Amino acid sequence: MAAAETETAAALQEEVNALQMRVQELERENQRLVKVASSCTCGFKDGSVGSIAVASSCLYGSNPEAQRDGKFHQSSALEKDLNAPFDHTVISTKNEIQCSRNVEGNGLPDDSSKRTKRRGRQDGILSHCSKRLVALKVMYFGQRFYGFSSEGNTEPTVESEIFKALERAKLMVGSRKESCYSRCGRTDKGVSASGQVISLYLRSNIKDVGGDMQDERSEIDYVKVLNRILPQDIRVLGWCPIPADFHARFTCLGREYKYLFWKGGLDILEMQKAASKFVGEHDFRNFCKMDAANVSNYRRRITEFTISACGKRSNNDELCSMTIKGTAFLWHQVRCMVAVLFLIGQGLESPSVIDSLLDITKTPRKPQYKMAAELPLILRSCLFDKADFMCSSDASRSLTLHLNDEYHHYMLQAEIFHEALSCLPFPESNSLEKLQKKRNHIPLLSRQTEPSYEERIAKVKTKLTDNLSIAS
């Protein structure tokens, strides 16, 4: 019996020694692959185990956890990404490795092929991968952005930053046009959002996207991947698969905006009385920036317009908010409505002015007035039928930590300004200033007006006719 136990122990020890040697071999191989992946500058490599690491590096960029200041994590972060669940399927077959090749996919090492592959890797666009149509819920702090849309020539925009992240993460499949991209709202310069929604085709781990049984746990963690790359003031909050007929703008059932403001001396009851006049379907051409060349219908439906306290106070003042819900909104519509409500809250206008401005037969031309500031405006949510946004537990924890850090950061900044205020003598109330403001105020209905829609469209037609004449 003792001899048998000794023999068994010797056999087990031999197996342990063999496993230890194998572990050492795998560690050396892993170090080699990480070194190859971190220094990869080509589109693909064939014929060795190392090609998987190279393909993964090309698919996800030199390092998907690169920080916003442009510095890169060490190889441990890359190893973590190479071993992440959503990576395995992508790099497991020849088809997915071929995603890093050029469009022709011939794999020939001639000069033109190399040039094409380098361009494809820089663009971050893959054309041979499985894809699916997904919606992304996005939040952003709009202070430093020139609006959401990247169609203008001014940078940065929220949209341009999102596409940079998508390309760097190698999530794009085809060009932006081929991705069937759409956005729900087109917020202006300085406006923020906590529930913006975009949709487009993205690379997927699921081969049969149209199948009935889909395990979303094996899908790419879009939230986690993108939030590693996006700047601090943009975050993806969730994602969901959507049908082929989904369009972020045209299938949206409703949008909700919130506008923050300090109560000060405003008459909230009068403002709420006036705000209730907006509810329903009206022609809002006197409460927007008119774009006659592209928009002919200015009727929109407001389903809710409420004003309430936020439960936060500072320096004997109270933070309040306006919540505006509707099916769709015109350009600058919310800020124009808020601006007129502020005039009413200051006692400079009567709530009845809303009725007059909504009556386009009585007031066909918009009076000239300044819009409300853009910074306090938030696109809070966009409503869709059967759009259930998902966020993994890992991504959710990271999001919570990040947003808490940002919140505390801005609270510290606010406290610094509050400290500076405490060093100043408290100013005396100036009743004469309010009286002077009322005296200088020109009633809205007595002000100079902008051109009517009919006058604008006539000007557009005249300009078009002139251009055609010159061209002929």
Short mmCIF file of C-alpha atoms in Angstrom, two decimals:
data_model
loop_
_atom_site.label_atom_id
_atom_site.label_comp_id
_atom_site.label_asym_id
_atom_site.label_seq_id
_atom_site.Cartn_x
_atom_site.Cartn_y
_atom_site.Cartn_z
CA MET A 1 0.00 0.00 0.00
CA ALA A 2 2.81 2.41 0.88
CA ALA A 3 4.55 1.64 -2.43
CA ALA A 4 1.36 2.38 -4.37
CA GLU A 5 0.89 5.74 -2.59
CA THR A 6 4.52 6.66 -3.29
CA GLU A 7 4.07 5.86 -6.97
CA THR A 8 0.87 7.94 -7.17
CA ALA A 9 2.54 10.90 -5.44
CA ALA A 10 5.47 10.74 -7.86
CA ALA A 11 3.10 10.71 -10.84
CA LEU A 12 1.20 13.73 -9.51
CA GLN A 13 4.44 15.61 -8.88
CA GLU A 14 5.51 14.87 -12.44
CA GLU A 15 2.22 16.30 -13.76
CA VAL A 16 2.62 19.41 -11.60
CA ASN A 17 6.14 19.95 -12.95
CA ALA A 18 4.89 19.55 -16.52
CA LEU A 19 2.07 22.07 -15.91
CA GLN A 20 4.49 24.57 -14.38
CA MET A 21 6.70 24.32 -17.45
CA ARG A 22 3.66 24.83 -19.70
CA VAL A 23 2.63 27.90 -17.72
CA GLN A 24 6.11 29.38 -18.15
CA GLU A 25 5.96 28.70 -21.89
CA LEU A 26 2.56 30.40 -22.14
CA GLU A 27 3.79 33.42 -20.17
CA ARG A 28 6.74 33.82 -22.53
CA GLU A 29 4.43 33.49 -25.54
CA ASN A 30 2.02 36.02 -24.06
CA GLN A 31 4.84 38.53 -23.54
CA ARG A 32 5.93 38.05 -27.11
CA LEU A 33 2.39 38.58 -28.45
CA VAL A 34 1.90 41.72 -26.37
CA LYS A 35 5.20 43.10 -27.64
CA VAL A 36 4.19 42.40 -31.27
CA ALA A 37 0.71 43.87 -30.78
CA SER A 38 1.96 47.07 -29.12
CA SER A 39 4.41 47.77 -31.94
CA CYS A 40 2.10 46.79 -34.81
CA THR A 41 1.77 49.39 -37.60
CA CYS A 42 0.57 47.17 -40.42
CA GLY A 43 -2.91 46.16 -41.49
CA PHE A 44 -2.52 42.39 -40.85
CA LYS A 45 -0.10 39.51 -40.58
CA ASP A 46 -0.65 35.92 -41.63
CA GLY A 47 0.62 32.47 -40.82
CA SER A 48 1.34 32.50 -37.10
CA VAL A 49 -0.34 32.55 -33.73
CA GLY A 50 0.92 36.09 -33.36
CA SER A 51 -1.39 37.17 -36.18
CA ILE A 52 -4.30 36.97 -33.74
CA ALA A 53 -2.69 39.51 -31.41
CA VAL A 54 -1.80 41.69 -34.41
CA ALA A 55 -5.33 41.49 -35.78
CA SER A 56 -6.75 42.42 -32.38
CA SER A 57 -4.36 45.35 -32.15
CA CYS A 58 -5.40 46.56 -35.59
CA LEU A 59 -9.09 46.07 -34.80
CA TYR A 60 -8.99 48.05 -31.57
CA GLY A 61 -6.17 50.52 -32.30
CA SER A 62 -2.82 50.63 -30.60
CA ASN A 63 -4.58 50.68 -27.24
CA PRO A 64 -8.34 51.21 -26.69
CA GLU A 65 -7.74 52.45 -23.17
CA ALA A 66 -5.69 55.41 -24.30
CA GLN A 67 -6.35 58.36 -22.03
CA ARG A 68 -7.79 61.70 -23.05
CA ASP A 69 -4.43 63.41 -22.62
CA GLY A 70 -3.02 61.21 -25.39
CA LYS A 71 -0.91 58.94 -23.16
CA PHE A 72 -1.16 55.15 -23.40
CA HIS A 73 -1.61 52.50 -20.72
CA GLN A 74 1.06 49.87 -20.26
CA SER A 75 0.83 46.40 -21.80
CA SER A 76 -1.25 45.12 -18.86
CA ALA A 77 -4.21 47.17 -20.08
CA LEU A 78 -3.80 45.73 -23.56
CA GLU A 79 -3.65 42.21 -22.16
CA LYS A 80 -6.89 42.95 -20.32
CA ASP A 81 -8.61 44.02 -23.53
CA LEU A 82 -7.27 41.03 -25.45
CA ASN A 83 -8.81 38.76 -22.80
CA ALA A 84 -12.14 40.63 -22.52
CA PRO A 85 -15.27 38.54 -23.27
CA PHE A 86 -16.41 40.67 -26.17
CA ASP A 87 -13.05 40.24 -27.93
CA HIS A 88 -12.93 36.45 -28.17
CA THR A 89 -15.44 35.93 -30.95
CA VAL A 90 -14.07 38.77 -33.01
CA ILE A 91 -10.57 37.38 -33.26
CA SER A 92 -11.40 33.67 -33.30
CA THR A 93 -11.95 33.08 -37.02
CA LYS A 94 -10.20 33.88 -40.24
CA ASN A 95 -13.10 36.08 -41.40
CA GLU A 96 -12.75 38.40 -38.41
CA ILE A 97 -8.96 38.62 -38.78
CA GLN A 98 -9.58 39.61 -42.36
CA CYS A 99 -11.46 42.66 -41.07
CA SER A 100 -8.09 44.36 -40.67
CA ARG A 101 -7.17 43.77 -44.33
CA ASN A 102 -7.74 46.18 -47.15
CA VAL A 103 -11.01 46.38 -49.08
CA GLU A 104 -9.81 43.98 -51.74
CA GLY A 105 -8.80 41.50 -49.03
CA ASN A 106 -6.13 39.89 -51.19
CA GLY A 107 -3.48 40.03 -48.49
CA LEU A 108 -0.70 40.54 -51.01
CA PRO A 109 2.29 42.40 -49.56
CA ASP A 110 2.71 44.79 -52.49
CA ASP A 111 3.17 48.53 -51.86
CA SER A 112 -0.31 49.59 -52.94
CA SER A 113 -1.88 46.96 -50.68
CA LYS A 114 0.14 48.24 -47.72
CA ARG A 115 -0.91 51.81 -48.39
CA THR A 116 -4.57 50.80 -48.57
CA LYS A 117 -4.33 48.82 -45.35
CA ARG A 118 -2.75 51.71 -43.49
CA ARG A 119 -5.50 54.06 -44.62
CA GLY A 120 -8.19 51.57 -43.60
CA ARG A 121 -6.67 51.17 -40.13
CA GLN A 122 -6.45 54.92 -39.63
CA ASP A 123 -10.04 55.42 -40.72
CA GLY A 124 -11.17 52.77 -38.25
CA ILE A 125 -13.68 51.36 -40.71
CA LEU A 126 -14.15 47.61 -41.16
CA SER A 127 -16.08 46.17 -44.08
CA HIS A 128 -15.94 42.38 -43.60
CA CYS A 129 -17.32 42.01 -40.05
CA SER A 130 -20.69 40.97 -38.71
CA LYS A 131 -22.81 44.02 -37.98
CA ARG A 132 -26.09 44.98 -36.36
CA LEU A 133 -28.24 48.10 -36.10
CA VAL A 134 -28.04 49.52 -32.59
CA ALA A 135 -29.20 52.62 -30.74
CA LEU A 136 -26.91 54.40 -28.28
CA LYS A 137 -28.12 56.65 -25.46
CA VAL A 138 -25.63 59.48 -24.98
CA MET A 139 -25.09 62.17 -22.35
CA TYR A 140 -22.82 65.17 -22.72
CA PHE A 141 -21.99 68.45 -21.03
CA GLY A 142 -22.26 70.91 -23.88
CA GLN A 143 -20.28 73.89 -22.58
CA ARG A 144 -17.20 73.43 -24.77
CA PHE A 145 -18.95 72.06 -27.88
CA TYR A 146 -20.22 73.93 -30.92
CA GLY A 147 -23.46 71.99 -30.87
CA PHE A 148 -24.15 68.31 -31.44
CA SER A 149 -24.07 68.15 -35.24
CA SER A 150 -20.73 67.96 -37.07
CA GLU A 151 -22.16 69.28 -40.35
CA GLY A 152 -20.67 72.73 -39.81
CA ASN A 153 -17.00 73.60 -40.10
CA THR A 154 -16.56 74.52 -36.43
CA GLU A 155 -14.98 72.01 -34.07
CA PRO A 156 -15.30 70.41 -31.62
CA THR A 157 -18.83 69.00 -31.81
CA VAL A 158 -20.31 66.15 -29.81
CA GLU A 159 -20.99 64.17 -32.98
CA SER A 160 -17.43 64.47 -34.27
CA GLU A 161 -16.06 63.21 -30.93
CA ILE A 162 -18.43 60.23 -30.99
CA PHE A 163 -17.35 59.24 -34.49
CA LYS A 164 -13.69 59.58 -33.58
CA ALA A 165 -14.29 57.14 -30.72
CA LEU A 166 -16.25 54.74 -32.95
CA GLU A 167 -13.46 54.67 -35.52
CA ARG A 168 -10.73 54.34 -32.95
CA ALA A 169 -12.56 51.40 -31.35
CA LYS A 170 -12.95 49.86 -34.82
CA LEU A 171 -16.73 49.65 -34.38
CA MET A 172 -17.62 51.30 -37.70
CA VAL A 173 -18.67 48.96 -40.52
CA GLY A 174 -18.47 50.90 -43.75
CA SER A 175 -18.67 54.67 -44.12
CA ARG A 176 -20.90 56.97 -42.08
CA LYS A 177 -23.43 57.02 -44.91
CA GLU A 178 -23.37 53.22 -45.22
CA SER A 179 -23.90 52.89 -41.46
CA CYS A 180 -27.45 54.34 -41.78
CA TYR A 181 -26.63 56.89 -39.06
CA SER A 182 -29.41 58.99 -37.55
CA ARG A 183 -29.73 61.24 -34.49
CA CYS A 184 -32.78 62.20 -32.45
CA GLY A 185 -31.97 65.80 -31.49
CA ARG A 186 -29.68 68.43 -32.93
CA THR A 187 -28.80 70.49 -29.87
CA ASP A 188 -27.23 73.92 -30.23
CA LYS A 189 -23.88 75.25 -29.06
CA GLY A 190 -23.56 74.95 -25.29
CA VAL A 191 -26.67 72.79 -24.79
CA SER A 192 -26.27 69.55 -22.79
CA ALA A 193 -28.07 66.20 -22.89
CA SER A 194 -28.70 63.30 -20.55
CA GLY A 195 -30.75 61.26 -23.02
CA GLN A 196 -29.69 61.96 -26.61
CA VAL A 197 -30.16 58.94 -28.90
CA ILE A 198 -28.31 57.99 -32.08
CA SER A 199 -28.57 54.86 -34.21
CA LEU A 200 -26.24 53.19 -36.70
CA TYR A 201 -24.78 49.86 -37.80
CA LEU A 202 -21.87 48.73 -35.63
CA ARG A 203 -19.57 45.73 -35.62
CA SER A 204 -21.06 42.79 -33.74
CA ASN A 205 -19.87 39.55 -32.15
CA ILE A 206 -23.13 37.82 -33.06
CA LYS A 207 -22.89 36.13 -36.44
CA ASP A 208 -26.61 35.52 -37.09
CA VAL A 209 -27.98 38.90 -36.06
CA GLY A 210 -31.41 38.04 -37.43
CA GLY A 211 -31.67 34.90 -35.31
CA ASP A 212 -34.36 34.48 -32.66
CA MET A 213 -32.04 33.30 -29.89
CA GLN A 214 -29.34 35.88 -29.27
CA ASP A 215 -27.19 35.85 -26.18
CA GLU A 216 -26.49 39.54 -25.60
CA ARG A 217 -23.88 38.61 -23.00
CA SER A 218 -21.56 37.55 -25.83
CA GLU A 219 -22.05 40.87 -27.62
CA ILE A 220 -19.49 43.66 -27.61
CA ASP A 221 -19.88 45.85 -24.53
CA TYR A 222 -20.42 49.02 -26.57
CA VAL A 223 -20.86 51.21 -23.49
CA LYS A 224 -17.64 50.06 -21.84
CA VAL A 225 -15.56 50.18 -25.04
CA LEU A 226 -16.66 53.68 -26.08
CA ASN A 227 -16.48 55.24 -22.62
CA ARG A 228 -12.80 54.26 -22.40
CA ILE A 229 -12.11 56.44 -25.43
CA LEU A 230 -14.61 59.33 -25.26
CA PRO A 231 -13.62 62.61 -23.58
CA GLN A 232 -14.70 63.24 -19.99
CA ASP A 233 -17.73 65.35 -20.95
CA ILE A 234 -19.32 62.69 -23.20
CA ARG A 235 -20.58 59.30 -22.05
CA VAL A 236 -22.64 56.49 -23.55
CA LEU A 237 -25.29 55.46 -20.99
CA GLY A 238 -26.71 52.42 -22.75
CA TRP A 239 -27.32 50.56 -26.00
CA CYS A 240 -30.04 48.37 -27.49
CA PRO A 241 -30.63 46.36 -30.69
CA ILE A 242 -33.25 47.94 -32.96
CA PRO A 243 -35.25 46.88 -36.05
CA ALA A 244 -34.20 47.85 -39.57
CA ASP A 245 -36.95 50.49 -39.87
CA PHE A 246 -35.77 52.38 -36.75
CA HIS A 247 -34.79 56.02 -37.27
CA ALA A 248 -33.59 58.04 -34.27
CA ARG A 249 -35.33 61.19 -35.48
CA PHE A 250 -38.49 60.05 -37.24
CA THR A 251 -39.50 57.12 -35.02
CA CYS A 252 -39.10 59.19 -31.84
CA LEU A 253 -42.47 59.49 -30.07
CA GLY A 254 -41.52 62.43 -27.87
CA ARG A 255 -38.72 64.55 -26.46
CA GLU A 256 -38.28 66.09 -23.04
CA TYR A 257 -36.23 69.20 -22.26
CA LYS A 258 -35.34 70.71 -18.92
CA TYR A 259 -34.29 74.33 -18.39
CA LEU A 260 -32.63 75.28 -15.07
CA PHE A 261 -32.77 78.79 -13.57
CA TRP A 262 -32.53 80.65 -10.28
CA LYS A 263 -35.82 82.00 -9.02
CA GLY A 264 -34.56 85.40 -7.88
CA GLY A 265 -37.46 87.83 -8.00
CA LEU A 266 -39.39 85.99 -10.72
CA ASP A 267 -43.15 85.49 -10.32
CA ILE A 268 -43.36 81.70 -10.80
CA LEU A 269 -47.18 81.63 -10.63
CA GLU A 270 -47.50 84.10 -13.51
CA MET A 271 -44.89 82.17 -15.48
CA GLN A 272 -46.76 78.87 -14.97
CA LYS A 273 -50.01 80.52 -16.02
CA ALA A 274 -48.35 81.65 -19.24
CA ALA A 275 -46.53 78.34 -19.79
CA SER A 276 -49.81 76.40 -19.75
CA LYS A 277 -50.85 78.33 -22.87
CA PHE A 278 -48.12 76.53 -24.83
CA VAL A 279 -49.70 73.11 -24.19
CA GLY A 280 -51.46 71.70 -27.25
CA GLU A 281 -50.79 72.04 -30.98
CA HIS A 282 -49.89 75.55 -32.12
CA ASP A 283 -47.96 77.40 -34.79
CA PHE A 284 -44.71 78.32 -33.06
CA ARG A 285 -43.14 80.44 -35.80
CA ASN A 286 -42.88 83.38 -33.36
CA PHE A 287 -41.02 81.17 -30.88
CA CYS A 288 -38.17 79.84 -33.04
CA LYS A 289 -35.43 80.75 -35.46
CA MET A 290 -37.20 80.46 -38.80
CA ASP A 291 -35.58 78.40 -41.54
CA ALA A 292 -37.90 79.10 -44.46
CA ALA A 293 -35.67 77.34 -47.01
CA ASN A 294 -36.04 73.98 -45.24
CA VAL A 295 -39.12 74.22 -42.99
CA SER A 296 -42.64 75.09 -44.14
CA ASN A 297 -44.71 73.64 -41.28
CA TYR A 298 -44.26 75.38 -37.92
CA ARG A 299 -47.04 73.59 -36.08
CA ARG A 300 -45.78 71.55 -33.12
CA ARG A 301 -47.47 69.80 -30.19
CA ILE A 302 -46.46 70.50 -26.58
CA THR A 303 -47.78 67.84 -24.19
CA GLU A 304 -46.46 69.26 -20.90
CA PHE A 305 -44.94 72.52 -19.66
CA THR A 306 -44.37 72.71 -15.91
CA ILE A 307 -42.27 74.92 -13.64
CA SER A 308 -41.12 73.58 -10.28
CA ALA A 309 -38.51 74.00 -7.55
CA CYS A 310 -35.48 71.65 -7.60
CA GLY A 311 -35.06 71.61 -3.81
CA LYS A 312 -31.65 73.30 -3.86
CA ARG A 313 -30.84 76.72 -2.41
CA SER A 314 -27.83 79.03 -2.52
CA ASN A 315 -27.31 82.54 -1.19
CA ASN A 316 -30.99 82.90 -0.27
CA ASP A 317 -32.00 81.90 -3.80
CA GLU A 318 -33.79 78.80 -5.05
CA LEU A 319 -32.96 76.63 -8.05
CA CYS A 320 -35.97 75.96 -10.29
CA SER A 321 -36.56 74.16 -13.55
CA MET A 322 -38.93 74.15 -16.50
CA THR A 323 -39.88 70.75 -17.91
CA ILE A 324 -41.05 70.83 -21.51
CA LYS A 325 -42.35 67.73 -23.29
CA GLY A 326 -43.46 67.54 -26.90
CA THR A 327 -43.50 65.39 -30.00
CA ALA A 328 -40.96 67.58 -31.82
CA PHE A 329 -39.39 71.02 -31.54
CA LEU A 330 -38.31 73.78 -33.92
CA TRP A 331 -34.88 75.39 -34.05
CA HIS A 332 -34.33 77.39 -30.82
CA GLN A 333 -37.99 76.86 -29.84
CA VAL A 334 -37.38 76.01 -26.18
CA ARG A 335 -35.01 78.92 -25.58
CA CYS A 336 -37.43 81.35 -27.24
CA MET A 337 -40.37 80.17 -25.11
CA VAL A 338 -38.24 80.41 -21.96
CA ALA A 339 -37.09 83.95 -22.88
CA VAL A 340 -40.69 85.22 -23.11
CA LEU A 341 -41.60 83.48 -19.84
CA PHE A 342 -38.72 85.28 -18.11
CA LEU A 343 -40.12 88.64 -19.31
CA ILE A 344 -43.47 87.62 -17.84
CA GLY A 345 -41.84 86.52 -14.57
CA GLN A 346 -40.15 89.93 -14.26
CA GLY A 347 -43.49 91.68 -14.68
CA LEU A 348 -42.41 93.20 -18.00
CA GLU A 349 -45.04 91.32 -20.05
CA SER A 350 -48.51 89.91 -19.37
CA PRO A 351 -49.29 86.17 -19.82
CA SER A 352 -51.70 87.22 -22.57
CA VAL A 353 -48.73 88.02 -24.81
CA ILE A 354 -48.40 84.25 -25.37
CA ASP A 355 -51.87 84.18 -26.94
CA SER A 356 -50.96 87.05 -29.24
CA LEU A 357 -47.68 85.46 -30.38
CA LEU A 358 -49.36 82.10 -31.04
CA ASP A 359 -51.99 83.84 -33.22
CA ILE A 360 -50.11 84.16 -36.52
CA THR A 361 -52.99 86.04 -38.18
CA LYS A 362 -52.72 88.72 -35.51
CA THR A 363 -48.92 88.53 -35.25
CA PRO A 364 -47.52 87.21 -38.58
CA ARG A 365 -44.02 88.52 -37.87
CA LYS A 366 -41.86 87.58 -34.90
CA PRO A 367 -40.90 90.52 -32.63
CA GLN A 368 -37.18 90.88 -32.06
CA TYR A 369 -36.12 89.57 -28.66
CA LYS A 370 -33.10 87.81 -27.18
CA MET A 371 -33.23 84.05 -26.60
CA ALA A 372 -32.60 82.56 -23.16
CA ALA A 373 -29.04 81.39 -22.45
CA GLU A 374 -28.02 78.00 -23.83
CA LEU A 375 -26.02 76.58 -20.89
CA PRO A 376 -28.97 75.71 -18.54
CA LEU A 377 -30.80 73.76 -21.28
CA ILE A 378 -30.75 69.94 -21.20
CA LEU A 379 -32.18 67.42 -23.66
CA ARG A 380 -33.33 65.09 -20.91
CA SER A 381 -34.86 62.15 -22.77
CA CYS A 382 -36.11 60.82 -26.09
CA LEU A 383 -39.05 58.41 -26.09
CA PHE A 384 -39.20 55.36 -28.37
CA ASP A 385 -41.46 52.35 -28.62
CA LYS A 386 -39.77 49.16 -27.35
CA ALA A 387 -36.28 50.62 -26.99
CA ASP A 388 -34.87 49.05 -23.84
CA PHE A 389 -31.35 50.34 -23.31
CA MET A 390 -28.83 48.00 -21.66
CA CYS A 391 -25.68 48.64 -19.67
CA SER A 392 -23.45 45.93 -18.22
CA SER A 393 -22.71 45.94 -14.50
CA ASP A 394 -19.03 46.75 -15.17
CA ALA A 395 -19.92 49.66 -17.44
CA SER A 396 -22.55 50.88 -14.97
CA ARG A 397 -20.06 50.92 -12.10
CA SER A 398 -17.54 52.84 -14.19
CA LEU A 399 -20.20 55.32 -15.27
CA THR A 400 -21.35 55.91 -11.69
CA LEU A 401 -17.79 56.51 -10.50
CA HIS A 402 -17.03 58.86 -13.39
CA LEU A 403 -20.19 60.95 -13.03
CA ASN A 404 -19.72 61.20 -9.26
CA ASP A 405 -16.15 62.36 -9.80
CA GLU A 406 -17.29 64.98 -12.31
CA TYR A 407 -20.08 66.14 -9.98
CA HIS A 408 -17.67 66.55 -7.07
CA HIS A 409 -15.20 68.34 -9.34
CA TYR A 410 -17.76 70.97 -10.35
CA MET A 411 -19.04 71.26 -6.78
CA LEU A 412 -15.50 72.13 -5.70
CA GLN A 413 -15.32 74.80 -8.39
CA ALA A 414 -18.66 76.21 -7.23
CA GLU A 415 -17.41 76.30 -3.65
CA ILE A 416 -14.37 78.32 -4.72
CA PHE A 417 -16.66 80.96 -6.26
CA HIS A 418 -18.83 80.85 -3.14
CA GLU A 419 -15.74 81.45 -1.01
CA ALA A 420 -14.87 84.48 -3.12
CA LEU A 421 -18.40 85.85 -2.69
CA SER A 422 -18.12 85.56 1.09
CA CYS A 423 -15.19 87.99 0.98
CA LEU A 424 -17.37 90.73 -0.50
CA PRO A 425 -19.84 93.00 1.33
CA PHE A 426 -23.47 91.99 0.77
CA PRO A 427 -24.91 94.40 -1.84
CA GLU A 428 -27.92 96.47 -0.99
CA SER A 429 -31.08 95.85 -3.01
CA ASN A 430 -31.55 98.45 -5.71
CA SER A 431 -35.25 99.05 -6.23
CA LEU A 432 -34.47 101.95 -8.56
CA GLU A 433 -32.72 99.55 -10.95
CA LYS A 434 -35.86 97.41 -11.29
CA LEU A 435 -37.99 100.50 -11.84
CA GLN A 436 -35.59 101.76 -14.49
CA LYS A 437 -35.69 98.39 -16.26
CA LYS A 438 -39.47 98.53 -16.44
CA ARG A 439 -39.38 102.06 -17.80
CA ASN A 440 -36.88 101.11 -20.52
CA HIS A 441 -38.68 97.92 -21.53
CA ILE A 442 -40.29 97.97 -24.98
CA PRO A 443 -43.36 95.68 -25.09
CA LEU A 444 -42.88 92.70 -27.41
CA LEU A 445 -45.84 93.57 -29.62
CA SER A 446 -44.46 97.12 -30.10
CA ARG A 447 -40.97 96.04 -31.20
CA GLN A 448 -39.46 95.82 -34.64
CA THR A 449 -40.25 92.51 -36.30
CA GLU A 450 -38.42 89.95 -38.38
CA PRO A 451 -39.63 89.08 -41.91
CA SER A 452 -42.67 86.80 -42.08
CA TYR A 453 -42.48 83.27 -43.49
CA GLU A 454 -44.10 84.42 -46.74
CA GLU A 455 -41.55 87.21 -47.13
CA ARG A 456 -38.68 84.85 -46.40
CA ILE A 457 -39.82 82.18 -48.86
CA ALA A 458 -40.35 84.81 -51.56
CA LYS A 459 -36.76 85.97 -51.02
CA VAL A 460 -35.51 82.37 -51.27
CA LYS A 461 -37.38 81.85 -54.55
CA THR A 462 -36.04 85.13 -55.98
CA LYS A 463 -32.49 84.15 -55.08
CA LEU A 464 -32.96 80.73 -56.65
CA THR A 465 -34.33 82.26 -59.85
CA ASP A 466 -31.39 84.70 -60.03
CA ASN A 467 -28.90 81.85 -59.59
CA LEU A 468 -30.56 79.83 -62.35
CA SER A 469 -30.44 82.85 -64.66
CA ILE A 470 -26.74 83.36 -64.00
CA ALA A 471 -26.05 79.65 -64.53
CA SER A 472 -27.89 79.61 -67.88
#
